[in-house]
Coordinates of C-alpha atoms in Angstrom, one line a residue:
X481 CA 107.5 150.2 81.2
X482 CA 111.0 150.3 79.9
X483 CA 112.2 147.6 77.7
X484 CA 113.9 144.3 78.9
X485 CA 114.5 141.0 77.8
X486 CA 111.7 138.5 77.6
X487 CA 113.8 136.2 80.0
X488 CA 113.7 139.1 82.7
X489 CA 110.4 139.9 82.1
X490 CA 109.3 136.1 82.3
X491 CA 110.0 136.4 86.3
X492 CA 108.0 140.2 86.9
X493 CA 105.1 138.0 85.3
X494 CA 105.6 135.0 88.0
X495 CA 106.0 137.2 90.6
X496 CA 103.0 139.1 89.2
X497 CA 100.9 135.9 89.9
X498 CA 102.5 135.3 93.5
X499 CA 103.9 132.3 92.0
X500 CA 107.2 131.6 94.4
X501 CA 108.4 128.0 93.6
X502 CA 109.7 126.7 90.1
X503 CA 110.0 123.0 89.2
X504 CA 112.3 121.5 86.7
X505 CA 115.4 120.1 85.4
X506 CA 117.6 122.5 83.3
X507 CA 118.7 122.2 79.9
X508 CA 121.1 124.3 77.3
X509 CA 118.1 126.2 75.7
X510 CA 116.5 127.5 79.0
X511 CA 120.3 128.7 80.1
X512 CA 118.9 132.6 79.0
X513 CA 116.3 132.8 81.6
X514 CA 117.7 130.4 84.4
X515 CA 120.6 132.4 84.8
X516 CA 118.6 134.6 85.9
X517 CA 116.2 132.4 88.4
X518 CA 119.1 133.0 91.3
X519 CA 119.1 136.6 91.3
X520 CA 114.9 136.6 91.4
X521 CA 112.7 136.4 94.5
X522 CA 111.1 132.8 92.9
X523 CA 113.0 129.6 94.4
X524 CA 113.9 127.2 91.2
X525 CA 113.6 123.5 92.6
X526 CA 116.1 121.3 91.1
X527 CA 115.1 117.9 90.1
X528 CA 116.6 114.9 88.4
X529 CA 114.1 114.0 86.3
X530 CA 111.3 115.7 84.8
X531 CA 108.7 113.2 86.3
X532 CA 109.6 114.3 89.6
X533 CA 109.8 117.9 88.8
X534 CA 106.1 117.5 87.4
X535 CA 104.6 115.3 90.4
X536 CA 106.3 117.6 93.0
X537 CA 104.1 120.8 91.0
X538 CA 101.2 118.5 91.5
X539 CA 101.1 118.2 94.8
X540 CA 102.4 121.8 95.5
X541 CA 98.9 123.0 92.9
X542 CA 96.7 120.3 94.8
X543 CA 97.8 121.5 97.9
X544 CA 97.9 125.1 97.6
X545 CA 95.0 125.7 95.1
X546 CA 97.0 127.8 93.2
X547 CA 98.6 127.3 89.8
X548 CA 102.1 125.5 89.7
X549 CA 105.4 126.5 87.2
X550 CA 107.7 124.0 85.9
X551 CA 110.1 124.2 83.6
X552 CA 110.9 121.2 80.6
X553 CA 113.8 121.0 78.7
X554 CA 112.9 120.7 74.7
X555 CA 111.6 117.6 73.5
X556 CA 113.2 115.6 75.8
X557 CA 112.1 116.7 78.6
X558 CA 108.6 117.1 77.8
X559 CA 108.7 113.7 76.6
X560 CA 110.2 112.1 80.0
X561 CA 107.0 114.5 81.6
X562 CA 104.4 113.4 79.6
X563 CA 103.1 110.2 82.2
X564 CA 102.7 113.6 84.9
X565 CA 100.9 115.9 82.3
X566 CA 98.3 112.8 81.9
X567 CA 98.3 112.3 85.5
X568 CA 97.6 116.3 86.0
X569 CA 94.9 116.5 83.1
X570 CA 92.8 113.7 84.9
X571 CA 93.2 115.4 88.1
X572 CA 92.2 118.9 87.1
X573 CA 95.8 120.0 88.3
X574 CA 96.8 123.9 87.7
X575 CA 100.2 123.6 86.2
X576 CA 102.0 125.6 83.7
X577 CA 104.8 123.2 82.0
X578 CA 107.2 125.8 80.3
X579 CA 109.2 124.2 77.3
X580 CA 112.5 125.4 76.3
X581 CA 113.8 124.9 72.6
X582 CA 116.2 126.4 70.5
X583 CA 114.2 129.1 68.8
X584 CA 112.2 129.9 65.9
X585 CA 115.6 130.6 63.5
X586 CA 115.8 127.1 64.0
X587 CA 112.6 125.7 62.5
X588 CA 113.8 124.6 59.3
X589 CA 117.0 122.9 60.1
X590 CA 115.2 120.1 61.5
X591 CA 118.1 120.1 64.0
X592 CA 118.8 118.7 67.3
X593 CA 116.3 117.8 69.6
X594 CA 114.0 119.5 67.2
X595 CA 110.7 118.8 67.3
X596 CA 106.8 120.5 67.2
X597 CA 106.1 120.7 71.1
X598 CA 102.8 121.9 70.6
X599 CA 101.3 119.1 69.3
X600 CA 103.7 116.9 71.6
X601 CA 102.1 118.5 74.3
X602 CA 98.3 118.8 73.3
X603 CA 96.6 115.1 74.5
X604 CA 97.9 115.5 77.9
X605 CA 97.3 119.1 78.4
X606 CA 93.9 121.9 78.8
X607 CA 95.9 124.2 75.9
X608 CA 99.2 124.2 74.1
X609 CA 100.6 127.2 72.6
X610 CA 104.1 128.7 71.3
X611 CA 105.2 132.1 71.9
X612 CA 106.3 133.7 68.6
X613 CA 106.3 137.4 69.1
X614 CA 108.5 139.3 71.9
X615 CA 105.6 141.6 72.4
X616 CA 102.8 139.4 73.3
X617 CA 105.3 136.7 75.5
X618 CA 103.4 137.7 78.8
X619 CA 100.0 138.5 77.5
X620 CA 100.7 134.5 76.7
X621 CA 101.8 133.4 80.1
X622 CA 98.7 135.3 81.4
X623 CA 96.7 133.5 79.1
X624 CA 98.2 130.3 80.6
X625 CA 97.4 131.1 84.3
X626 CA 94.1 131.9 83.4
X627 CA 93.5 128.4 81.6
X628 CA 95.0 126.7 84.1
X629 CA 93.0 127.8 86.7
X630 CA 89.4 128.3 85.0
X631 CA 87.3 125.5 86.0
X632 CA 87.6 122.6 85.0
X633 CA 91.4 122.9 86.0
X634 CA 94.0 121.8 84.2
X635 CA 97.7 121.7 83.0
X636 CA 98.9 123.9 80.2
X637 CA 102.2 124.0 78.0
X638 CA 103.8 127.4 76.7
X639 CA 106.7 126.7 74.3
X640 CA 109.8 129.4 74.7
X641 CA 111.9 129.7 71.8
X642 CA 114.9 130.9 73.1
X643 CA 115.3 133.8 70.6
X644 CA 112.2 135.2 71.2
X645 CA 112.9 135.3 75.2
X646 CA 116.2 137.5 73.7
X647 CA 114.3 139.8 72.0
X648 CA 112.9 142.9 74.1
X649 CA 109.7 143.7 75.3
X650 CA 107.6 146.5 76.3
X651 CA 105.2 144.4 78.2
X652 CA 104.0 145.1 81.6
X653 CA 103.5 142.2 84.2
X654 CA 100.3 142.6 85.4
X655 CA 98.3 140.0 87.8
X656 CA 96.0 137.2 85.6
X657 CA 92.6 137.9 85.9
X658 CA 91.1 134.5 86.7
X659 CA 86.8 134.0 85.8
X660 CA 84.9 133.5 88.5
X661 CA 81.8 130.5 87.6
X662 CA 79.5 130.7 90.4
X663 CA 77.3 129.1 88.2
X664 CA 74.1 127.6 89.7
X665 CA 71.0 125.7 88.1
X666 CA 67.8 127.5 88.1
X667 CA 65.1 127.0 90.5
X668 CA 62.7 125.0 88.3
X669 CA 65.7 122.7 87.6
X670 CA 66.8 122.3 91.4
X671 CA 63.1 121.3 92.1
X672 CA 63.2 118.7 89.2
X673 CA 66.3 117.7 90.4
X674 CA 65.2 117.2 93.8
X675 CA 62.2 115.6 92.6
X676 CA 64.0 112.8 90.6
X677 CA 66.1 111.8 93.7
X678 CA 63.1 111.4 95.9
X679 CA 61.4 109.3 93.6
X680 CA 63.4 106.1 93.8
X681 CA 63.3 104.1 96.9
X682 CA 67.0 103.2 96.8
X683 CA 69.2 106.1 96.2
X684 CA 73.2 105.9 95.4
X685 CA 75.4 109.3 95.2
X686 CA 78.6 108.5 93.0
X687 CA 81.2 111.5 93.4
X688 CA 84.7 112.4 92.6
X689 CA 87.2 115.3 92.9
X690 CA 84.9 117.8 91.4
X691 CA 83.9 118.4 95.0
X692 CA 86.4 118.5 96.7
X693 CA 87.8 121.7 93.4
X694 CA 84.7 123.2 94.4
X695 CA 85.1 123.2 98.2
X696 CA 81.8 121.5 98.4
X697 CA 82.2 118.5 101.3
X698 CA 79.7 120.3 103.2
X699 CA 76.7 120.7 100.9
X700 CA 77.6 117.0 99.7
X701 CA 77.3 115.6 103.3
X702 CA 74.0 117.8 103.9
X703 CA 72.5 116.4 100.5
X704 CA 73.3 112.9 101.5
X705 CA 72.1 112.6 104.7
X706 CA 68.8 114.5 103.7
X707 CA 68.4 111.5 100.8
X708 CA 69.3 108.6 103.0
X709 CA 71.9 107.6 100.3
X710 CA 74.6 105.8 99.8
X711 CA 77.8 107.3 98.9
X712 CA 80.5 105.7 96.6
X713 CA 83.5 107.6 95.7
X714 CA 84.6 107.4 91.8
X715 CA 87.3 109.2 90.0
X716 CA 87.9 109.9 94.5
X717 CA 91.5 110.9 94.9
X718 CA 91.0 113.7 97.6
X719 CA 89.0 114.1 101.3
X720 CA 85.5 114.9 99.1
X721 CA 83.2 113.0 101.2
X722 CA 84.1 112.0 105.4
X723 CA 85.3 108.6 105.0
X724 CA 84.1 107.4 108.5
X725 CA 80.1 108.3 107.7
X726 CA 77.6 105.6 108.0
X727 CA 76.6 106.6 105.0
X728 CA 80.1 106.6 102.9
X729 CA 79.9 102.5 101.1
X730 CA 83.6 102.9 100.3
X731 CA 85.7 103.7 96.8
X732 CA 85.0 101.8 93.2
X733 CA 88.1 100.3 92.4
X734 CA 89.2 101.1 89.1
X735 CA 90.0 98.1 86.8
X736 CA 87.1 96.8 86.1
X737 CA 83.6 97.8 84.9
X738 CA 82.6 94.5 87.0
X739 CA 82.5 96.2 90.1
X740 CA 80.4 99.2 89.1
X741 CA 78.2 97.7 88.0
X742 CA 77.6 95.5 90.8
X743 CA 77.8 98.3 93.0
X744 CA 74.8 100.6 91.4
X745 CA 72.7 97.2 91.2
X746 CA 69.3 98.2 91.3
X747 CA 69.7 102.0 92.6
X748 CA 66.6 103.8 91.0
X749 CA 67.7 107.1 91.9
X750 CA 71.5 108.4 91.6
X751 CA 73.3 111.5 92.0
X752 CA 76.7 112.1 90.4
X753 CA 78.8 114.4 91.7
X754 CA 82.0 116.1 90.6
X755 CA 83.4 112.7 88.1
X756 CA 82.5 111.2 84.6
X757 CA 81.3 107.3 85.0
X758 CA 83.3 105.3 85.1
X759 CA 86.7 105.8 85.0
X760 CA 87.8 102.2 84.6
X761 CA 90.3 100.3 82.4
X762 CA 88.4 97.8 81.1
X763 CA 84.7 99.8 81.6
X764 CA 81.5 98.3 81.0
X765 CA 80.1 99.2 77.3
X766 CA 76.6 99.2 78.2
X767 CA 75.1 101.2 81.3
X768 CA 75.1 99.2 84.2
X769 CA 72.1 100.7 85.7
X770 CA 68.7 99.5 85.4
X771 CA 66.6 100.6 82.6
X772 CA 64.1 103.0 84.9
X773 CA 67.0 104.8 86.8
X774 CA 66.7 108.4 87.6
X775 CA 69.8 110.2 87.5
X776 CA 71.3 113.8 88.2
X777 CA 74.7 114.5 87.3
X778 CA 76.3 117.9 88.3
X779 CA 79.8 119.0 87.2
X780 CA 81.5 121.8 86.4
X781 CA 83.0 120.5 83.5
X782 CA 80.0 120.0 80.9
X783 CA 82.4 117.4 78.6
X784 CA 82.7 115.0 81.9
X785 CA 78.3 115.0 82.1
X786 CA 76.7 112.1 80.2
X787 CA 80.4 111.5 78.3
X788 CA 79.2 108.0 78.4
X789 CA 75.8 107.2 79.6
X790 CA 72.8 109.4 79.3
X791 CA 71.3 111.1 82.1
X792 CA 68.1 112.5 82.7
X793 CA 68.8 116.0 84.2
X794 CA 72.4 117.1 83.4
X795 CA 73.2 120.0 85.2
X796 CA 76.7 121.8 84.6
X797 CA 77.2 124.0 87.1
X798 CA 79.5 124.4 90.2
X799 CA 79.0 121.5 92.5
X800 CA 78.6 123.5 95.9
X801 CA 76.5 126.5 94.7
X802 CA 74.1 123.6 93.3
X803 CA 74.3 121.0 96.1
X804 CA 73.4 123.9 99.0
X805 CA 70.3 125.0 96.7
X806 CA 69.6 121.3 96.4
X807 CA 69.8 120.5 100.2
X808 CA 67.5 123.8 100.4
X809 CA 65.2 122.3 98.0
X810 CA 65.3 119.2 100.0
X811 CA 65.1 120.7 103.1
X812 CA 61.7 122.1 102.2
X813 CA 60.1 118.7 101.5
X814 CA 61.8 117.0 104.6
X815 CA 58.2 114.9 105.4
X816 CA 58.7 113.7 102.0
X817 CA 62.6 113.2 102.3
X818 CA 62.6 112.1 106.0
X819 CA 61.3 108.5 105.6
X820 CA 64.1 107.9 103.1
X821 CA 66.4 106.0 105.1
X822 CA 67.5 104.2 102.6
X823 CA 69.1 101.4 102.3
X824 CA 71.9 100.0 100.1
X825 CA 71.0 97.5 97.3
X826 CA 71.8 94.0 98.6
X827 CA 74.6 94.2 95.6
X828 CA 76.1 97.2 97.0
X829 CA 75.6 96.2 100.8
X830 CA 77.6 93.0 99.7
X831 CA 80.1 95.1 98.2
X832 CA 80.4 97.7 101.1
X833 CA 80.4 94.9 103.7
X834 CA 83.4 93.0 102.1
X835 CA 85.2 96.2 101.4
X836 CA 84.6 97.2 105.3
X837 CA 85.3 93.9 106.5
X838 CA 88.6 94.2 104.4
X839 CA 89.6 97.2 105.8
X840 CA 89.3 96.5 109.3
X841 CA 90.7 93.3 108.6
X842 CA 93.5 94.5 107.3
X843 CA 94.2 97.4 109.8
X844 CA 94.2 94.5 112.5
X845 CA 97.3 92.7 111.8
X846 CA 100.1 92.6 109.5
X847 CA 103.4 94.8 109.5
X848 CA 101.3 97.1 107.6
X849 CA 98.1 97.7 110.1
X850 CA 100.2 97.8 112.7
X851 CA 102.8 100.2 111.1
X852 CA 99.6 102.3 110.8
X853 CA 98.2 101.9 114.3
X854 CA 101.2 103.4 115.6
X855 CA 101.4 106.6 113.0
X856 CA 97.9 107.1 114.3
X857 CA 98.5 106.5 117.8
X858 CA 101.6 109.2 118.0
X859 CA 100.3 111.2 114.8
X860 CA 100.4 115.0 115.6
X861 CA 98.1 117.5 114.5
X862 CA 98.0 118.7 111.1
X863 CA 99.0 115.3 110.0
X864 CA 98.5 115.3 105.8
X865 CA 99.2 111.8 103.9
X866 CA 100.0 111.4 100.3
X867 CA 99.0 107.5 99.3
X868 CA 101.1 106.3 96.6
X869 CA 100.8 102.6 97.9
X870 CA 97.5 101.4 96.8
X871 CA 97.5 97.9 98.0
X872 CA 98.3 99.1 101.2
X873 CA 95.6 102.0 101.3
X874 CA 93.4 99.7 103.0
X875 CA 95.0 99.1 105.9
X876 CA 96.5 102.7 106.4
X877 CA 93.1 104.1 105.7
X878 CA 91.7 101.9 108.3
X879 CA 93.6 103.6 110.7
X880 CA 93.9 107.0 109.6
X881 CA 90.9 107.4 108.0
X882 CA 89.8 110.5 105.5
X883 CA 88.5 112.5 106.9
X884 CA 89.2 116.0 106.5
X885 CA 89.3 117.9 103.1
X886 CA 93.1 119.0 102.5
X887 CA 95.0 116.2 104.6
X888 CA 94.7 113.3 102.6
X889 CA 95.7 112.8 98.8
X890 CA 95.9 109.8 96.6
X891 CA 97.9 108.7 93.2
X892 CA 95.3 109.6 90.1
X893 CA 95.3 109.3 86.2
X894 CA 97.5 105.7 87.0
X895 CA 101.0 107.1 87.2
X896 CA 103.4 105.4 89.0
X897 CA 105.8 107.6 91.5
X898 CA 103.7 110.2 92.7
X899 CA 104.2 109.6 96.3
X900 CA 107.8 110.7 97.4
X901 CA 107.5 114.1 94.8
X902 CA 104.1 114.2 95.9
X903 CA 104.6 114.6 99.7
X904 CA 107.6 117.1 98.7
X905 CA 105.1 119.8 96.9
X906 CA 102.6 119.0 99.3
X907 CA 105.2 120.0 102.4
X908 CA 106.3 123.0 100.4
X909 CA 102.6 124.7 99.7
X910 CA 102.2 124.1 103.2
X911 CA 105.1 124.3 105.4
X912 CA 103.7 123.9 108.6
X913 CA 101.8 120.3 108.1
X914 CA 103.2 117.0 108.9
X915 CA 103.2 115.1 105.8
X916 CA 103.8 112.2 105.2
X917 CA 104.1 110.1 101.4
X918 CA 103.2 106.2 101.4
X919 CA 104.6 104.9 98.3
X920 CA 105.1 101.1 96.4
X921 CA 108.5 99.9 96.1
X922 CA 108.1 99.4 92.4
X923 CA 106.2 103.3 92.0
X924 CA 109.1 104.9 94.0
X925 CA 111.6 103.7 91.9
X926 CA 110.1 105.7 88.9
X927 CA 111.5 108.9 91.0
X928 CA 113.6 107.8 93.7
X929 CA 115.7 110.4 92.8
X930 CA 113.4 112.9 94.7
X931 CA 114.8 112.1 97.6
X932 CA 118.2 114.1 96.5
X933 CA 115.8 116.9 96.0
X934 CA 114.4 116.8 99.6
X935 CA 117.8 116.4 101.3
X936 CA 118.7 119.4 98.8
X937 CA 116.5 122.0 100.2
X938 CA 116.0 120.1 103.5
X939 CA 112.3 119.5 102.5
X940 CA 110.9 118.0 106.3
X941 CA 108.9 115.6 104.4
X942 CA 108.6 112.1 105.4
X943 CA 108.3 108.7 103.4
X944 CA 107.3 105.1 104.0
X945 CA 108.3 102.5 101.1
X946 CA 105.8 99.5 101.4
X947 CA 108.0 97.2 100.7
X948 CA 106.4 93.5 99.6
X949 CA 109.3 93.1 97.0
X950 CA 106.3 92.7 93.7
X951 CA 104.1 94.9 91.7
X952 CA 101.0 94.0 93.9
X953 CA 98.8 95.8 92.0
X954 CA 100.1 93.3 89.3
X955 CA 99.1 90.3 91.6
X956 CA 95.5 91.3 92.0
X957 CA 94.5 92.2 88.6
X958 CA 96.1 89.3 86.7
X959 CA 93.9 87.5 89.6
X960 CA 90.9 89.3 88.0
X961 CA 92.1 88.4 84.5
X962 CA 92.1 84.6 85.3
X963 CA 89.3 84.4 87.2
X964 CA 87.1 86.3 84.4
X965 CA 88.5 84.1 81.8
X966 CA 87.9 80.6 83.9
X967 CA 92.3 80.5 83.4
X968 CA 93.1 78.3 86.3
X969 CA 95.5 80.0 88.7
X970 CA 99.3 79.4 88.5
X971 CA 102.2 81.1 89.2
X972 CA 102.3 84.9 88.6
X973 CA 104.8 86.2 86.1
X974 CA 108.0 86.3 86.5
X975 CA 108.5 90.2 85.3
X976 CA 105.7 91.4 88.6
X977 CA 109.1 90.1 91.1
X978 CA 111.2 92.3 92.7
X979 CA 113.1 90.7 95.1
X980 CA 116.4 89.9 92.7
X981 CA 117.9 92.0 93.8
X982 CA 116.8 92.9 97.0
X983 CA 116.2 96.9 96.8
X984 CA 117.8 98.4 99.8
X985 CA 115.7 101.8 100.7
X986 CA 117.0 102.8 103.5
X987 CA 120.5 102.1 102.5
X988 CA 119.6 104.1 99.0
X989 CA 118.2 106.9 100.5
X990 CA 120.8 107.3 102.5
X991 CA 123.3 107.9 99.3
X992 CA 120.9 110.5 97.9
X993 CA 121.3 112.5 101.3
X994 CA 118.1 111.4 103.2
X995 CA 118.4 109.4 106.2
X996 CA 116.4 106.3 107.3
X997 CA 116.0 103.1 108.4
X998 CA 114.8 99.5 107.2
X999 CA 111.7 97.6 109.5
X1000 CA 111.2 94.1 109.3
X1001 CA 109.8 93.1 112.4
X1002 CA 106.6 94.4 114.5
X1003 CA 108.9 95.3 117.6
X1004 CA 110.8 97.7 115.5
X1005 CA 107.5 99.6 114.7
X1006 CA 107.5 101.9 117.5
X1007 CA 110.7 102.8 117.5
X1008 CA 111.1 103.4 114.0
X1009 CA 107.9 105.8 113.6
X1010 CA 109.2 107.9 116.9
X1011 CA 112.4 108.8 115.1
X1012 CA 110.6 109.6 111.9
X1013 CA 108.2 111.7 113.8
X1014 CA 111.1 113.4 115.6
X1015 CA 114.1 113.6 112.8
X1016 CA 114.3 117.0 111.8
X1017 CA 114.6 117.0 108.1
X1018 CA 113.3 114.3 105.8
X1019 CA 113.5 111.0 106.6
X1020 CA 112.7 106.9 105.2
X1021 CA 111.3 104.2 106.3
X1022 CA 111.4 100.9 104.2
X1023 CA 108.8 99.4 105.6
X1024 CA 108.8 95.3 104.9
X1025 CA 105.1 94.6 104.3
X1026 CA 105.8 90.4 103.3

């Protein structure tokens, strides 16, 4: 290999990988390898903020499977990133956030923009490192894929000193070599396993998006029905379990440790699945099980097992290899297992019924069900929704329920305006879907600017602003709050209002280069979903939920 400038080199390695797309927002001390992005088969995706250069490589990695490149401009613009990197750590997203600064000549000035963006990077990434010799700058971005996509995945940082990417290099780009863990429990641990599940009477599965990272839906379903149990999604942001099964109770909110516990109420045997319990804001301190619970947790990340309640057979292994030796085990026993129909706690069966009846209630009437009724009723196939606009889920889920893995994905790790990038990345790993991003009107203004990157690149995508003019979320909780602390209820805070002024969508989007159109009354429904179905290119609807 003949020597070559780390900046030109950085690209052989990318395309090396297969990797095709890079996010970001430019800055001056990237300008050596970016003028080169044009002339190289890799498509740079301008964005106008980092945040939506980082949720766009989120939902291109979630979508694809495959490890996502964006590019950060210094301090800054890991610092505007940051909220992402969180959300992308919790998720066990592959991305690999490369950070432009000035160069290691630099160190000791304590110049511009200068800061140490390894450390700055650490809490909200799987690794962190710095290149600092010419020689080893693609060994490093190897390194980086590999992390990134080794189970439990993850987002990782590589600092580029500019200098360094000057320098020459004698490296050759060579395709990462990614560790395969088909790692499965031993026999003797699968029977124990199966034997502490069949013990208890009333039997509760609690899973998150460990599954679905494993590709393990199947053996999950097969487990579950073989147990009788119910299933409650957790840390639940993807298609992990068939949301329309008899035996799926619905997903744990996650603000308080309140409703946890009352949902595991007097389960005596529970299997945990692909999530850490419980991820919460305000989680319960003590276990909220009872004191003779027997519990399985599997997960391929051994930190997330037992990381706050001990477990009596922890099991760290790859969620499908050990769920189809499970249902095997299972299987075997079925005079034993077969009886098991079991039936919810009369907690949980509470809890189920009201988040059921809520659902359907929900779906029923109001601009938003019936917004939702029609995208079902003229949906095509290969219809894939990215839901931003949790206090509308329920009703869009009521009608277009979860059901297969890969077409529906939901906001994680509690950053606000994943929806609009979201959908973008999503369309762009996968072209030929219909996708479609539900967002908040107060998340989607944390990177409305997207939408000037979709009408950039003609990105087909579609969105839906549900539009009730608050922070809803807001609403709810500070309803918890009161409630929990006897407060008697008044009016909500001023700062959860956004009606003054009256956000325009439609009329915004439509300056940023997208087209659309504003719905505030049930007979424009119809009409309204038709065109977006139809327009070719992206489109908006704000959608007036109030």
């Amino acid at each position: 290999m003949s020597a070559r400038p780390g900046n030109s080199a950085l690209f052989e390695q990318l395309a090396a990988d297969g990797i095709t797309h890079m996010f970001g927002n430019p800055g001056t001390v990237e300008q050596g390898f970016l003028d080169l992005a044009d002339g190289s088969p890799l498509t740079y995706v301008l964005a106008l903020h980092e945040s939506v250069a980082l949720a766009m490589a989120d939902g291109y990695a979630r979508a694809s499977q495959r490890p996502a490149v964006v590019q950060l401009h210094s301090g800054v613009g890991l610092g505007n990133g940051i909220g992402m990197l969180y959300q992308a750590l919790r998720g066990g997203s592959p991305l690999v956030a490369l950070v432009g600064e000035a160069g290691l000549a630099y160190d000791a000035m304590d110049a511009q923009m200068a800061c140490d963006l390894v450390t700055m990077a650490r809490p909200v990434t799987k690794y962190a490192t710095r290149v600092v010799d010419p020689a080893s700058l693609l060994r490093v971005l190897r390194r980086a894929v590999k992390i990134a996509m080794t189970p439990p995945r993850g987002p990782v940082a590589v600092v580029l000193p500019a200098d360094v990417m000057e320098q020459h290099t004698l490296e050759t780009a060579l395709p990462t070599t990614v560790p395969a863990l088909p790692t499965r429990p031993g026999s003797e641990q699968i029977r124990q396993a199966a034997k502490l599940l069949t013990e208890g009477e009333r039997r509760l599965i609690l899973i998150g998006d460990g599954v679905a990272a494993s590709g393990a839906q199947a053996e999950l379903r097969a487990v579950a029905e073989l147990l009788g149990a119910r299933v409650w999604g957790v840390n639940s942001s993807e298609v992990n379990f068939d949301t329309t099964h008899p035996l799926f109770a619905g997903n744990l909110p996650h603000m308080s440790g309140t409703d946890s516990a009352r949902a595991v109420a007097g389960a005596d045997s529970v299997l945990i699945v692909g999530t850490y319990l419980f991820p919460e804001v305000f989680p319960h301190r003590t276990s909220p099980f009872q004191q003779d619970v027997r519990s399985v947790h599997i997960d391929a990340d051994p930190y997330e097992i037992a990381k706050n309640f001990p477990v009596d057979l922890p099991l760290a292994a790859d969620p499908r290899l050990t769920l189809k030796a499970l249902a095997d085990e299972l299987t075997r026993h079925t005079p034993d297992t077969a009886a098991a129909t079991t039936r919810p706690t009369p907690a949980a069966a509470a809890a189920a019924g009201a988040g059921a009846g809520s659902r359907a209630g929900a779906g029923a009437g109001g601009m938003m069900g019936r917004f939702a009724a029609e995208l079902a009723a003229q949906a095509p196939g290969g219809l894939t929704v990215f839901d931003e606009a949790l206090t509308a889920s329920p009703a869009l889920t009521a009608q277009l329920p979860p059901r297969l893995p890969g077409t529906y994905f939901q906001t994680r790790g509690g950053s606000l305006g994943v929806g609009i990038p979201g959908a973008l990345g999503i369309k762009l790993a996968r072209p030929k879907d219909h996708v479609v991003g539900f967002s908040g009107d107060g998340g989607s203004m944390y990177t409305i600017q997207a939408l000037w990157t979709a009408a950039r690149y003609g990105i087909d995508a579609k969105f839906v602003i549900c539009n009730n003019r608050r922070y809803k979320l807001l609403d709810l909780n500070i309803e918890e709050y009161w409630r929990a602390r006897s407060i008697p209820r008044h009016a909500y805070p001023d700062a959860f209002d956004l009606s003054r002024p009256d956000i325009r969508f439609a009329e915004l989007a439509g300056s940023l280069g997208v087209e659309g159109t504003r719905v505030e009354h049930p007979g424009q429904i119809e009409a309204a979903v038709t065109r977006m179905l139809t327009h070719d290119g992206p489109y908006l609807i704000d959608l007036i939920t109030t």
